[in-house]
Structure formats: structure tokens, C-alpha cells
PDB file of C-alpha atoms in Angstrom:
ATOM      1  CA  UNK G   2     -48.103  48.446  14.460  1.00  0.00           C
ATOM      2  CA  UNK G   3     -47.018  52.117  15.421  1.00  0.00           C
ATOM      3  CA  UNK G   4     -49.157  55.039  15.711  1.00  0.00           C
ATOM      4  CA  UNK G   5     -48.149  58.132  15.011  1.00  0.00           C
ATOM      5  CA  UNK G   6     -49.624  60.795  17.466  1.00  0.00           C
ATOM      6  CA  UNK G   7     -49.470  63.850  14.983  1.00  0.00           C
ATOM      7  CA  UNK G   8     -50.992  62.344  11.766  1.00  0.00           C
ATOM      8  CA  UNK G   9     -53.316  59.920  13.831  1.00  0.00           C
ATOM      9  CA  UNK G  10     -51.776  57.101  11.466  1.00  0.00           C
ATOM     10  CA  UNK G  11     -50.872  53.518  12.571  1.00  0.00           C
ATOM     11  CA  UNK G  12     -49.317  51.137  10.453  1.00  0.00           C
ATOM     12  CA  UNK G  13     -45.956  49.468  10.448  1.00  0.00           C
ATOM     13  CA  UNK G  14     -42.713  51.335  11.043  1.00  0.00           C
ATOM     14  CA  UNK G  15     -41.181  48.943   7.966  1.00  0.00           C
ATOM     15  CA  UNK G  16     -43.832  50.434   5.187  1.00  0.00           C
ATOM     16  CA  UNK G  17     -42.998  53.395   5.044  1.00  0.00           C
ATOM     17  CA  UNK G  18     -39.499  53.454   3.861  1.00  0.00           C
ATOM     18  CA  UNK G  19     -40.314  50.449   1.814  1.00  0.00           C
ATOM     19  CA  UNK G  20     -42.936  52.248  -0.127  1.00  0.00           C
ATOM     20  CA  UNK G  21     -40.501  55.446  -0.244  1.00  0.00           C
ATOM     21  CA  UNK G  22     -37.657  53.325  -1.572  1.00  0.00           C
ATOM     22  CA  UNK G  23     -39.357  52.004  -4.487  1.00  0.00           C
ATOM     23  CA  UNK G  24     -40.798  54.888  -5.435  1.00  0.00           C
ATOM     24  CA  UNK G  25     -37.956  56.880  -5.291  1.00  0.00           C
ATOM     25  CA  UNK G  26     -35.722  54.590  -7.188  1.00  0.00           C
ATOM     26  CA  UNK G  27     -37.662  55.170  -9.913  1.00  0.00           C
ATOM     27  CA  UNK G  28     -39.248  58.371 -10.560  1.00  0.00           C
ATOM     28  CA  UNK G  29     -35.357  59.751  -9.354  1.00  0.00           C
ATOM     29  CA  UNK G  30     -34.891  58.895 -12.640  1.00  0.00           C
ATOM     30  CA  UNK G  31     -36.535  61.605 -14.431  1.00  0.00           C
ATOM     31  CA  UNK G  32     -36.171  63.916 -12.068  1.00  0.00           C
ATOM     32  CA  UNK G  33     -38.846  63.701  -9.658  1.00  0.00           C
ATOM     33  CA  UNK G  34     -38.610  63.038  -5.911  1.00  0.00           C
ATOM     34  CA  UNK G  35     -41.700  60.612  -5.788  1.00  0.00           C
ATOM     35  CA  UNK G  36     -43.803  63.210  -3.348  1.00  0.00           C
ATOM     36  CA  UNK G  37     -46.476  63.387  -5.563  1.00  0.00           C
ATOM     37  CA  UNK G  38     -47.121  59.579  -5.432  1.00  0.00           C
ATOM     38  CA  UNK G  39     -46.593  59.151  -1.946  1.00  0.00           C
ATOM     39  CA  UNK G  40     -49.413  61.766  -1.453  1.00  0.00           C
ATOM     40  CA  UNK G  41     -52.150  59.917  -2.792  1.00  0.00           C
ATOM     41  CA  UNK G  42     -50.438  56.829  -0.280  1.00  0.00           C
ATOM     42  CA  UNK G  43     -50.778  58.773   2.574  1.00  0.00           C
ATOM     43  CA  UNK G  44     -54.360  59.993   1.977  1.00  0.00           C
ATOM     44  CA  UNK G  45     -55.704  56.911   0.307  1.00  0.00           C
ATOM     45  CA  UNK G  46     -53.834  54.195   2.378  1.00  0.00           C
ATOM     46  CA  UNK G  47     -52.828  55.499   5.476  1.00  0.00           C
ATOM     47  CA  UNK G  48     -56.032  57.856   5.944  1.00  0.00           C
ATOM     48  CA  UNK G  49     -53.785  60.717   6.811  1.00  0.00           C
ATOM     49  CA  UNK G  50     -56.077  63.571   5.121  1.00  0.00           C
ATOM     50  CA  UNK G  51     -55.106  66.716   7.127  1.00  0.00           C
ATOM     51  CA  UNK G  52     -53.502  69.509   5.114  1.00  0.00           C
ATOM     52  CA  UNK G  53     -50.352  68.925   7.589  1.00  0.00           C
ATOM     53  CA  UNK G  54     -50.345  65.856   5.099  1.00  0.00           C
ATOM     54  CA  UNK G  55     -48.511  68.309   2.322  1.00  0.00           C
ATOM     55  CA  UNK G  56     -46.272  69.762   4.990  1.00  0.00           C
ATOM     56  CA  UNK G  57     -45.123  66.029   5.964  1.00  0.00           C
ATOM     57  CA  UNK G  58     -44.562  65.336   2.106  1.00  0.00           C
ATOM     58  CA  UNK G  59     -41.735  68.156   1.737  1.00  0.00           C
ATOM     59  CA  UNK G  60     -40.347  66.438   5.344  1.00  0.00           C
ATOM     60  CA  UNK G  61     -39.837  63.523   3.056  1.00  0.00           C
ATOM     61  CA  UNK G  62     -38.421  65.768   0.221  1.00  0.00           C
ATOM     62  CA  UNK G  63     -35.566  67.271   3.177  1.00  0.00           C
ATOM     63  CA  UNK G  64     -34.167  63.858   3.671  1.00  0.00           C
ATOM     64  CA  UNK G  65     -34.825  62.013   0.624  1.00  0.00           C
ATOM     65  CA  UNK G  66     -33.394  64.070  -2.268  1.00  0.00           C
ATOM     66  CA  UNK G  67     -30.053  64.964  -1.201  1.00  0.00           C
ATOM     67  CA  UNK G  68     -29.121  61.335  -1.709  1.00  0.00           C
ATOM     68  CA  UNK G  69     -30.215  62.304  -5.656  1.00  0.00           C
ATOM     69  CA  UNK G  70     -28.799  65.748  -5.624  1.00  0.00           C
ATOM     70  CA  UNK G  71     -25.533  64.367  -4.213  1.00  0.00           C
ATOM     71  CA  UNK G  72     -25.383  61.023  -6.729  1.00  0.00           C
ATOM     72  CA  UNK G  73     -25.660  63.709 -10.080  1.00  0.00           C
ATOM     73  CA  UNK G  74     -23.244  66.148  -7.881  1.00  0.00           C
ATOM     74  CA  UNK G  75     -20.901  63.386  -8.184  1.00  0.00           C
ATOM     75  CA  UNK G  76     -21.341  62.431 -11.745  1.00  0.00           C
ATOM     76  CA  UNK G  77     -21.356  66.179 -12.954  1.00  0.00           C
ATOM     77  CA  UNK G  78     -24.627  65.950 -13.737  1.00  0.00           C
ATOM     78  CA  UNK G  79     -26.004  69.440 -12.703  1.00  0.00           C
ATOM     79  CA  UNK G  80     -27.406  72.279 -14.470  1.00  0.00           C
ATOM     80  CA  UNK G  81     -26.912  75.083 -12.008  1.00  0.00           C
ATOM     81  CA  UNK G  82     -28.630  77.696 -13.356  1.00  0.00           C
ATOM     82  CA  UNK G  83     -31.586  75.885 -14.320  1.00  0.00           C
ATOM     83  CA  UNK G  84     -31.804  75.177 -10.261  1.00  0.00           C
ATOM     84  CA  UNK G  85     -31.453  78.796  -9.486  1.00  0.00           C
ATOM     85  CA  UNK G  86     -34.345  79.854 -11.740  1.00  0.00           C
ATOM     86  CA  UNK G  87     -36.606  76.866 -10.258  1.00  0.00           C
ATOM     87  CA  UNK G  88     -35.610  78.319  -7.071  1.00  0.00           C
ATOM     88  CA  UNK G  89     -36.529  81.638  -7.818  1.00  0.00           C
ATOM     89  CA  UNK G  90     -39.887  80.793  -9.318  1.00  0.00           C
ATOM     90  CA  UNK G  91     -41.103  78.608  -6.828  1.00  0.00           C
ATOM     91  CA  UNK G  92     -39.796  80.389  -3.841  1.00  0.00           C
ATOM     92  CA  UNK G  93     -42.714  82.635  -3.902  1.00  0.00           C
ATOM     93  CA  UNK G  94     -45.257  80.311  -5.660  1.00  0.00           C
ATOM     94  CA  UNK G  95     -45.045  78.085  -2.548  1.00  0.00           C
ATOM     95  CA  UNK G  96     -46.099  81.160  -0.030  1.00  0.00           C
ATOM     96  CA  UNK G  97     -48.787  81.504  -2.528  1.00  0.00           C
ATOM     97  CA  UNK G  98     -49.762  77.886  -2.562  1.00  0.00           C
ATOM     98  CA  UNK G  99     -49.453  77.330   0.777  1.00  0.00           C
ATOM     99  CA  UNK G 100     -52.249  80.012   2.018  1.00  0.00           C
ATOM    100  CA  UNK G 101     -54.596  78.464  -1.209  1.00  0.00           C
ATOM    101  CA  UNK G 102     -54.154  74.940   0.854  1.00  0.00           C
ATOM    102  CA  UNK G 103     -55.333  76.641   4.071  1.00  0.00           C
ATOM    103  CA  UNK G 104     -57.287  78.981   3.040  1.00  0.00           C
ATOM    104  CA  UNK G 105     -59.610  77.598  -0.026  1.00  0.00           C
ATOM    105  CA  UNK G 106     -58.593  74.350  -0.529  1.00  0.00           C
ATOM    106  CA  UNK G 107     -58.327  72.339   3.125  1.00  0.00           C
ATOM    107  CA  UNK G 108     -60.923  69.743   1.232  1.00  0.00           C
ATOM    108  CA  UNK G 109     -58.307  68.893  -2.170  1.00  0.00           C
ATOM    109  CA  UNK G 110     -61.069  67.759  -3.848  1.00  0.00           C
ATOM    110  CA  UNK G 111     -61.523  70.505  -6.372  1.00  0.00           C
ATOM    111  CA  UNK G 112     -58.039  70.981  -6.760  1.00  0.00           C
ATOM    112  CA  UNK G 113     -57.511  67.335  -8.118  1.00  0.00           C
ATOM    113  CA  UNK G 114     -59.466  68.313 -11.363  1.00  0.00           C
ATOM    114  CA  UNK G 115     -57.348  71.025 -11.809  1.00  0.00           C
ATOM    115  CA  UNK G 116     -53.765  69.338 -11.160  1.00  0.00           C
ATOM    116  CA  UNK G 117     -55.296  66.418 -12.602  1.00  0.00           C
ATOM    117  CA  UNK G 118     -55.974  68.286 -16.041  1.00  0.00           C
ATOM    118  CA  UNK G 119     -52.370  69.882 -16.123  1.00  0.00           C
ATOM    119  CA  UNK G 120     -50.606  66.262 -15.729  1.00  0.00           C
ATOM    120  CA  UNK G 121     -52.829  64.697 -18.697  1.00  0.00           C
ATOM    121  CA  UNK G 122     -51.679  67.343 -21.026  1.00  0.00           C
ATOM    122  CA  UNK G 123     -48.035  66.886 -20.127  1.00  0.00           C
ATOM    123  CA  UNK G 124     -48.575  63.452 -19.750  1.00  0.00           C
ATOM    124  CA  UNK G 125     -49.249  63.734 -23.523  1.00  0.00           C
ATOM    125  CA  UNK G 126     -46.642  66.054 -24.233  1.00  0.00           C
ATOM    126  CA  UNK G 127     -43.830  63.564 -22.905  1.00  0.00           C
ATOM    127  CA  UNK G 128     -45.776  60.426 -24.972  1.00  0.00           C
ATOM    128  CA  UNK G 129     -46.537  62.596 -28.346  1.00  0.00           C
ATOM    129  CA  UNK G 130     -43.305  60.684 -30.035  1.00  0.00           C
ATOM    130  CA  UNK G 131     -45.123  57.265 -28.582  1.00  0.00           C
ATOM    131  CA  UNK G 132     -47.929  58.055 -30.435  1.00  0.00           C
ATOM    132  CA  UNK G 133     -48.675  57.100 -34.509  1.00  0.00           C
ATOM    133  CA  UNK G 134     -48.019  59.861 -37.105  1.00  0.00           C
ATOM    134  CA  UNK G 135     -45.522  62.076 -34.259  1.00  0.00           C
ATOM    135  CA  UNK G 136     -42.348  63.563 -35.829  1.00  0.00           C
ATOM    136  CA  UNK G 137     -39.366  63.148 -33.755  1.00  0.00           C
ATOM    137  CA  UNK G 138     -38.470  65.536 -31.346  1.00  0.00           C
ATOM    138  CA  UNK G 139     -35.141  67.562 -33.086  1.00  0.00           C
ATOM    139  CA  UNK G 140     -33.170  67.190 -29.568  1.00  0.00           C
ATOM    140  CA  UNK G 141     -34.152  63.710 -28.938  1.00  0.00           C
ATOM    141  CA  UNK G 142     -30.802  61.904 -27.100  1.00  0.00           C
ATOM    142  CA  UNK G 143     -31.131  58.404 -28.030  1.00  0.00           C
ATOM    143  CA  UNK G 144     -28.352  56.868 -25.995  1.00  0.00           C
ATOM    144  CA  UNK G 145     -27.032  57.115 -22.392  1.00  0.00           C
ATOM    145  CA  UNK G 146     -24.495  59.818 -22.200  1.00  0.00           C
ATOM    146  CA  UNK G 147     -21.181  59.999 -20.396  1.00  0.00           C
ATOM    147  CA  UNK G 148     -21.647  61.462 -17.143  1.00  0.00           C
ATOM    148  CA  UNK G 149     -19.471  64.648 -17.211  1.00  0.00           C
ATOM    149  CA  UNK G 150     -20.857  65.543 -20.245  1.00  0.00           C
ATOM    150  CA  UNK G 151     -22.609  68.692 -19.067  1.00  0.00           C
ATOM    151  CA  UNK G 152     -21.009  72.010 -19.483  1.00  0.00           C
ATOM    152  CA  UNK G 153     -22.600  75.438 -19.222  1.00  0.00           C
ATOM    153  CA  UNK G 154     -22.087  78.086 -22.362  1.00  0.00           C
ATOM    154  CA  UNK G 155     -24.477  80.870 -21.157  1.00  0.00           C
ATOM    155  CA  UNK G 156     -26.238  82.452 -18.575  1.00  0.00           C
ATOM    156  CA  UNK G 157     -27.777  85.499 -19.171  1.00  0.00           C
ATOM    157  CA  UNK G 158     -31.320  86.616 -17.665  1.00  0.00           C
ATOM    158  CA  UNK G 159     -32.936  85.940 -20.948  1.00  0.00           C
ATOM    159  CA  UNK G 160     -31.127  82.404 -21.989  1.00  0.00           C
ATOM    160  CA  UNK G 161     -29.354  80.101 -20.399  1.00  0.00           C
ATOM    161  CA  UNK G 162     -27.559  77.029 -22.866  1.00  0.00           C
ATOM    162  CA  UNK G 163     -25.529  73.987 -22.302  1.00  0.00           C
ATOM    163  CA  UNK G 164     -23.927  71.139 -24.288  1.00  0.00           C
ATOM    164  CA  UNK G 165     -25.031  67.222 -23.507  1.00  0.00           C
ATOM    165  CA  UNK G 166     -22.383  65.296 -25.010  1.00  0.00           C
ATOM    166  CA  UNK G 167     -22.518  66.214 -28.731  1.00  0.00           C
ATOM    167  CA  UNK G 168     -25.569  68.550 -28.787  1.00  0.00           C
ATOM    168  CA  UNK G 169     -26.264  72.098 -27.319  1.00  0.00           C
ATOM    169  CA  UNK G 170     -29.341  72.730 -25.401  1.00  0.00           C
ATOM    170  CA  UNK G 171     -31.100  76.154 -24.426  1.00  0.00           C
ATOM    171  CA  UNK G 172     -34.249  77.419 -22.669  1.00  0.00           C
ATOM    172  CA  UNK G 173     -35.494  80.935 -21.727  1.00  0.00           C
ATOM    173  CA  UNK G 174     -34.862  81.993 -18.640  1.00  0.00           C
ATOM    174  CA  UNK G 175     -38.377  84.170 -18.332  1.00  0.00           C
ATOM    175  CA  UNK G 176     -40.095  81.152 -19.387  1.00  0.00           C
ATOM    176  CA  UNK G 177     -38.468  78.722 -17.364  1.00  0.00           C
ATOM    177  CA  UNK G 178     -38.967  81.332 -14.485  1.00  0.00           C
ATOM    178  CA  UNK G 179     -42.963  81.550 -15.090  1.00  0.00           C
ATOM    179  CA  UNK G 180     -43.409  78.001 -15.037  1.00  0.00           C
ATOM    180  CA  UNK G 181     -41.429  77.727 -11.913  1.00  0.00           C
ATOM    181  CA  UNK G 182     -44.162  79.977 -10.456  1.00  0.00           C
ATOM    182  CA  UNK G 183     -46.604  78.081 -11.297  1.00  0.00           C
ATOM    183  CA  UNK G 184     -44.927  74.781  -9.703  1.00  0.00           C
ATOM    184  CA  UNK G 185     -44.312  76.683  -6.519  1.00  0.00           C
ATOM    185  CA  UNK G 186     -48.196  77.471  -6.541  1.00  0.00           C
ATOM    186  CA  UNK G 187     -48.832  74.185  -6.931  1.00  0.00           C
ATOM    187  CA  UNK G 188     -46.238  71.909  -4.988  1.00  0.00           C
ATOM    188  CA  UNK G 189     -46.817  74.681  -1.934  1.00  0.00           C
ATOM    189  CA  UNK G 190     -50.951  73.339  -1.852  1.00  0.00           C
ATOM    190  CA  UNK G 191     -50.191  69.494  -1.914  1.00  0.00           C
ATOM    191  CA  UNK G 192     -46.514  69.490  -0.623  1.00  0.00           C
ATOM    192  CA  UNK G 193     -44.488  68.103  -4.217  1.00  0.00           C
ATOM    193  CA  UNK G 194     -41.683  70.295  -3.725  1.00  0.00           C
ATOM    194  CA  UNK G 195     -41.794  70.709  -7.599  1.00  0.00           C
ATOM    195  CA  UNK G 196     -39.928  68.524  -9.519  1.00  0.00           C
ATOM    196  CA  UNK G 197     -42.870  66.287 -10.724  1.00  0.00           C
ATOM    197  CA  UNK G 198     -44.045  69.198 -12.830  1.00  0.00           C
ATOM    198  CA  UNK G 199     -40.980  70.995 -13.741  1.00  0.00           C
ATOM    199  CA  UNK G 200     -39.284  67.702 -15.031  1.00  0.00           C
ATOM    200  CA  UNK G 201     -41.900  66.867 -17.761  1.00  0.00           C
ATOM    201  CA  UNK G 202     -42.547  70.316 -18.877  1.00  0.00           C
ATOM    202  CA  UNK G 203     -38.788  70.800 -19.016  1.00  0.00           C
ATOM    203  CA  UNK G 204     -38.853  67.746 -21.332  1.00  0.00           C
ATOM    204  CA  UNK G 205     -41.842  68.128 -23.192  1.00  0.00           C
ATOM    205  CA  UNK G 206     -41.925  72.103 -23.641  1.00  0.00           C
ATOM    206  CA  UNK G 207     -38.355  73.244 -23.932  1.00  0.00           C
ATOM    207  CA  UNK G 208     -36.787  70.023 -25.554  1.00  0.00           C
ATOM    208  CA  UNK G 209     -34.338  69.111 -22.541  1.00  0.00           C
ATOM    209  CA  UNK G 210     -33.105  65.762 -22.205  1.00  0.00           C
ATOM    210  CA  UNK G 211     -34.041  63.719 -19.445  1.00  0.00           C
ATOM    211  CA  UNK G 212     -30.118  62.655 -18.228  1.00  0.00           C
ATOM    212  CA  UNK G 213     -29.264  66.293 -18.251  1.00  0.00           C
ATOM    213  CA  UNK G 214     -32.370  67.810 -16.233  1.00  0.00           C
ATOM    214  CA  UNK G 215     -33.520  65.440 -13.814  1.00  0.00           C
ATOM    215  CA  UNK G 216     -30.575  66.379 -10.887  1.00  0.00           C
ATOM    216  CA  UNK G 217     -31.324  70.063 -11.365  1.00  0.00           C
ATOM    217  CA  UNK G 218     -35.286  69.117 -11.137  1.00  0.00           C
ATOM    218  CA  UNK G 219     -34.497  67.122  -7.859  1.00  0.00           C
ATOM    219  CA  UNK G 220     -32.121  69.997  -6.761  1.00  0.00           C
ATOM    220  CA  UNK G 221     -34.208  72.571  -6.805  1.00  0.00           C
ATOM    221  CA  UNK G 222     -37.208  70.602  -4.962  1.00  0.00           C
ATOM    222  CA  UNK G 223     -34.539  69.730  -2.333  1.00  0.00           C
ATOM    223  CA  UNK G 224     -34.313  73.559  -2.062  1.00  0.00           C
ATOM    224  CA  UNK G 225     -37.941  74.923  -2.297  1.00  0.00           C
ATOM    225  CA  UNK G 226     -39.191  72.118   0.369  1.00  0.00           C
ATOM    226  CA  UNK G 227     -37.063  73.971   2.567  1.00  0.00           C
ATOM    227  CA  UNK G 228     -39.082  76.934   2.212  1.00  0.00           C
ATOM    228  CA  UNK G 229     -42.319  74.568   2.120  1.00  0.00           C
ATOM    229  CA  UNK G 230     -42.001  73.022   5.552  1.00  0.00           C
ATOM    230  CA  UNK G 231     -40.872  76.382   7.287  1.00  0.00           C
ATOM    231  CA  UNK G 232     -43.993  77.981   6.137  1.00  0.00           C
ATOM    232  CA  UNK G 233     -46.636  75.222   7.154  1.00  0.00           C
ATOM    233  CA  UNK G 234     -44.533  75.079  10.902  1.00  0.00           C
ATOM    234  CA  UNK G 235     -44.132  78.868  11.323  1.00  0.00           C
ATOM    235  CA  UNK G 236     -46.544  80.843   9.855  1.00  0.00           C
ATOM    236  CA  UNK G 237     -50.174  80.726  11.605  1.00  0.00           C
ATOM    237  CA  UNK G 238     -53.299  79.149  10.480  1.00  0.00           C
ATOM    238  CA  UNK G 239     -56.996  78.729  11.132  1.00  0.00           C
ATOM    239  CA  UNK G 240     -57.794  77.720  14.711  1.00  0.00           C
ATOM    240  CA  UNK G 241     -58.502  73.563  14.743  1.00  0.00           C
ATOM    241  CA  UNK G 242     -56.896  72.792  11.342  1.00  0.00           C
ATOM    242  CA  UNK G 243     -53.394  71.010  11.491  1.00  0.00           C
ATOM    243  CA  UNK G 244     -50.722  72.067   9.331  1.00  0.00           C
ATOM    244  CA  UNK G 245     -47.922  71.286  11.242  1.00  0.00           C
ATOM    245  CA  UNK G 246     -45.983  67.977   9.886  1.00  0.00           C
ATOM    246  CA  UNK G 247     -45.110  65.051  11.220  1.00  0.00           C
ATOM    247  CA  UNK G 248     -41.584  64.740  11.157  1.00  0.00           C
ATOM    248  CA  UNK G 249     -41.703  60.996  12.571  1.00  0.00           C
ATOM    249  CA  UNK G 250     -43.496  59.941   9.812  1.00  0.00           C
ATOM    250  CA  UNK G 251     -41.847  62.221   7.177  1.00  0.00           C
ATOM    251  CA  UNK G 252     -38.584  61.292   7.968  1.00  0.00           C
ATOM    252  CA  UNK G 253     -39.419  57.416   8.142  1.00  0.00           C
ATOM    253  CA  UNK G 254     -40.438  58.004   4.334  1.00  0.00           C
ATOM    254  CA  UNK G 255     -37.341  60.259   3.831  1.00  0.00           C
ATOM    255  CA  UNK G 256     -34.725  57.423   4.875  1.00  0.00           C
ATOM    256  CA  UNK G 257     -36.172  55.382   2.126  1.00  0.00           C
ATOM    257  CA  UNK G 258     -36.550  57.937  -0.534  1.00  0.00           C
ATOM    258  CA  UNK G 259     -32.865  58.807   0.444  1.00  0.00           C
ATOM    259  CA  UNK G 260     -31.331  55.223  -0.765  1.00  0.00           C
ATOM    260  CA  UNK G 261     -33.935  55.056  -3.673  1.00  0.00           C
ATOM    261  CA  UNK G 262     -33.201  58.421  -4.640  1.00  0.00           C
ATOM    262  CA  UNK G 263     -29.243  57.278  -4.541  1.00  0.00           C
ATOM    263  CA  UNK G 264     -29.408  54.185  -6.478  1.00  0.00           C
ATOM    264  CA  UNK G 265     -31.937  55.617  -9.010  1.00  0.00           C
ATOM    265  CA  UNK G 266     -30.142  58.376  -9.880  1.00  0.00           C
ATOM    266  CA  UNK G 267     -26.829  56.258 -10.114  1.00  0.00           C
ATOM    267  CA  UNK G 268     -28.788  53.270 -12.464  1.00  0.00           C
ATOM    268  CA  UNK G 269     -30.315  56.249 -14.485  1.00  0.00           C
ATOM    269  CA  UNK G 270     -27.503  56.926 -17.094  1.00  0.00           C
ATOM    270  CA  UNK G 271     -27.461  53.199 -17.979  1.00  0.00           C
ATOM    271  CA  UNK G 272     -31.188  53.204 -18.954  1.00  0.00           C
ATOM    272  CA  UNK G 273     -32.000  54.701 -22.384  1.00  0.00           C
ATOM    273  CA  UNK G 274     -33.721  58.670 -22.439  1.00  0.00           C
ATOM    274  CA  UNK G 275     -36.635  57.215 -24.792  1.00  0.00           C
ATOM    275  CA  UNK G 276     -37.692  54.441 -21.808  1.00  0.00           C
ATOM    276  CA  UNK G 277     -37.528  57.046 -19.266  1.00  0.00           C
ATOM    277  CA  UNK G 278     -39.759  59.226 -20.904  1.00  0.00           C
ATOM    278  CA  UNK G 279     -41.818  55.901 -21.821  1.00  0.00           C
ATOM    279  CA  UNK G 280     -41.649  55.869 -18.008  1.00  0.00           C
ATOM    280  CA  UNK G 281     -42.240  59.787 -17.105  1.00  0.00           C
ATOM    281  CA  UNK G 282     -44.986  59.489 -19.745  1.00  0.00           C
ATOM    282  CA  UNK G 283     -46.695  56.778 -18.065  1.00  0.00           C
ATOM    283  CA  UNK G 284     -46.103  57.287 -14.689  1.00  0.00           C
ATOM    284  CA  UNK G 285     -48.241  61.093 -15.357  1.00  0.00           C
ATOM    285  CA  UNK G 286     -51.085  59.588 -16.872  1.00  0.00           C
ATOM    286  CA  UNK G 287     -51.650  57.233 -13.939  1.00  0.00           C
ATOM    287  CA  UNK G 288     -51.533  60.371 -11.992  1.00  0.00           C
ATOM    288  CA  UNK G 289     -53.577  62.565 -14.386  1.00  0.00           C
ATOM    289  CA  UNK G 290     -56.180  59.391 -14.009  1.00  0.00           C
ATOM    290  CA  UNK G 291     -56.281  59.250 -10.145  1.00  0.00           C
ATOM    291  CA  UNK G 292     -56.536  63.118  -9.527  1.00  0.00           C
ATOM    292  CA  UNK G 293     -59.410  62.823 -11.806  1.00  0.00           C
ATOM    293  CA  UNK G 294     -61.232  60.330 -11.300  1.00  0.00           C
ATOM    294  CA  UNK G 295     -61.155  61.479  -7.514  1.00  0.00           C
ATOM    295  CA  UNK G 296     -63.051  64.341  -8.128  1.00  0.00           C
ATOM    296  CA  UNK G 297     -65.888  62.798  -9.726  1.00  0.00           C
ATOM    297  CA  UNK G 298     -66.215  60.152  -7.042  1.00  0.00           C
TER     298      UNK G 298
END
């Protein structure tokens, strides 16, 4: 067993990564960088509580999503200016979010109802075509597609659009900017960097396909957790509450989100959109269902 002076947590310097890894591999897939489920690990298994818990969660997201980012880099897999606006939307959303977690919200309790609440709906969102009597989605990708098929038609402040192998995708760029807000908001409380929100809403609400978004969703949480962790080291906070993070720990969980990350994102355009967002789907519901439930305990 190690202990970690920071955090106060002992366990074993093996679990960890382990727990990092497979996460990782598999919420890479659709875009997320697996901070949101290693949060309710940390608090529920390890005991670490603090709010320096959310600024040890974007430590993770530092060293565990460039091995994503880099894998969809690769494969040409990479809406750019979808990761600029989800920059510039949760750039300011996490200063926002991260005085709510020090300020209002050190206790998370009454902010699991809320985020709780948001991922049910888009848990439902990304499952509606699951469901009996659902039309089909109109930009539903039923196959894996090559992985250069990306290429960017238009960037504009008020649309950005793209083809995906055969079909052309678009989303509003003030839209897409507002909801990055939001995401900053909330990944700057509980330390998510992002990309667990703005992957299923990019899905469910503007019709994107999984294989295209999911490197730009990882992308820009690689880039806003930059911003995250600065703020909870640098700027000051309420005498006797911890905030700072604790980069042993964070980066033990970032070596295995890093390899996870890699392999998941390079097994992801061999497994069909329609199981991924089985996957995404479920995966948001669990999530909806702890957050939840916590409150009322």
C-alpha cells in the first residue's frame, strides 16, 4: 500500500492506472476522457472527498488524453473548429465553475441532483432510437467509416459544416458555443474537463456522428483541463479547504488513461456508431442513476 500525503489516500500504486486504463479504453470511444467516472472512484472508493479531488481529475485529463487526441490526429479524425468553439465556451465556464466548487458547493451533494438530472435527459436523447415507436435519426452513420474521411466545408461564426464519408454534417456555431459554456461551468465544479457532456449533446442535439466528434470532444477537454488545473493551483481559496491537486495521484491515473485512451480511440472505427451510442447511452444513465441517487441518500 502507498499513501499519498496530499489526498490522504492509501491504496495500491497498481489500481490506479488499472482502473484508468479500462475506463479510458472505453468511454475514448465516444469521446469522453473517463474523468467523470473516475470521480465517483475517487470519492466513493478511495475516500478522497476534498474539492482538490476535481483539480486532481483534470491532472488525469493532462496526461491521459493526448494519447486520444494524438491516435484521431493520426487517423485524420479531427474537427478543428468544433475544438476551438469548445475551447472558447468552456474557457470561461471553468473560472465560473471553479469559484461555484469553492465557494457554494465544497459539499457536491446538491450539485449531484442537478448534473444528475442533465445526464438522464441526454442519456435519453442518445437511447431515443433504442426505444419502441423512435424514428430514425436522418444523419444516423450505420457503418464504420474510413478514417480520413473528414474534411471541413465551412467555418463561419454562425455555421461550421463538414463531410463524413458520404454525408455532410453542420452545427451552429452560437449554439455549439452556449453549450460549451455550460460544460465549462460544469466540468470546472467536479473537474470533467468537458467532453462527457459535450460528446452526447453533440450526438443527441445537433445530429453528429460519434466517429467524427469524439477526437474533437477529447481535444478540447485536453485543452480546457489546462485552464482547470492552473486555476485550482494558482488562484486563492478559503483558508483550511484544499484545492490544490495531487499530481502523484493524478498522474498515476493519467499513465493509464493515456494507453486506454490510445487503444480506444484506435479500436473505435472498427466498432459500429449504433453500439457506441448503445454504449454512450448506457454508460450516462448509470451516471444519471449514481448522481441521483446520491443526493437522496
Amino acid at each position: 500500500m502507498a499513501t499519498f500525503p496530499v489526498s490522504g489516500v492509501e491504496t495500491w500504486l497498481w489500481l490506479p492506472p488499472l482502473v484508468a486504463f479500462i475506463i479510458s479504453f472505453f468511454t475514448s470511444m465516444v469521446g469522453i476522457s473517463g474523468a467523470f467516472l473516475l470521480l465517483p472512484f475517487q470519492m466513493s472508493i478511495l475516500n478522497y472527498t476534498a474539492p482538490s479531488v476535481s483539480a486532481t481529475n483534470l491532472v488525469y485529463n493532462l496526461v491521459a488524453t493526448p494519447g486520444g487526441v494524438y491516435r484521431y490526429l493520426r487517423e485524420g479524425r479531427m474537427v478543428w473548429p468544433l475544438v476551438w468553439v469548445i475551447v472558447a465556451g468552456t474557457s470561461p465556464g471553468i473560472v465560473i465553475g471553479y469559484y461555484l466548487r469553492i465557494m457554494y458547493l465544497p459539499d457536491p451533494r446538491d450539485f449531484k441532483l442537478f448534473a444528475g438530472l442533465v445526464l438522464l435527459y441526454i442519456g435519453y436523447r442518445v437511447l431515443a432510437e433504442f426505444l419502441p415507436r423512435q424514428r430514425k435519426p436522418r444523419t444516423e452513420v450505420t457503418s464504420p467509416q474510413p478514417v480520413t474521411a473528414i474534411r471541413m466545408l465551412e467555418f463561419s461564426l454562425a455555421k461550421a459544416s463538414f463531410s463524413f464519408g458520404e454525408q455532410v454534417f453542420s452545427f451552429s456555431v452560437p449554439a455549439m458555443f452556449l453549450l460549451a459554456l455550460v460544460v465549462g461551468v460544469i466540468g470546472g465544479t467536479y473537474g470533467i474537463g468537458g467532453g462527457a457532456i459535450i460528446a452526447p449533446f453533440c450526438v443527441a442535439l445537433f445530429g453528429l456522428p460519434v466517429h467524427a466528434i469524439a477526437g474533437a470532444a477529447i481535444a478540447g477537454t485536453l485543452f480546457t483541463s489546462v485552464a482547470g488545473v492552473a486555476l485550482y493551483s494558482l488562484l486563492p481559496a478559503p483558508a483550511g479547504m484544499a484545492t490544490q491537486p495531487d499530481w502523484a495521484l493524478g498522474l498515476l491515473f493519467g499513465l493509464g488513461g493515456f494507453a486506454g485512451m490510445y487503444f480506444g480511440a484506435r479500436c473505435q472505427k472498427r466498432v459500429p456508431q449504433k453500439t457506441l451510442k448503445l454504449l454512450l447511452g448506457l454508460l450516462l444513465i448509470l451516471l444519471a442513476g449514481y448522481y441521483i441517487l446520491g443526493f437522496f441518500a
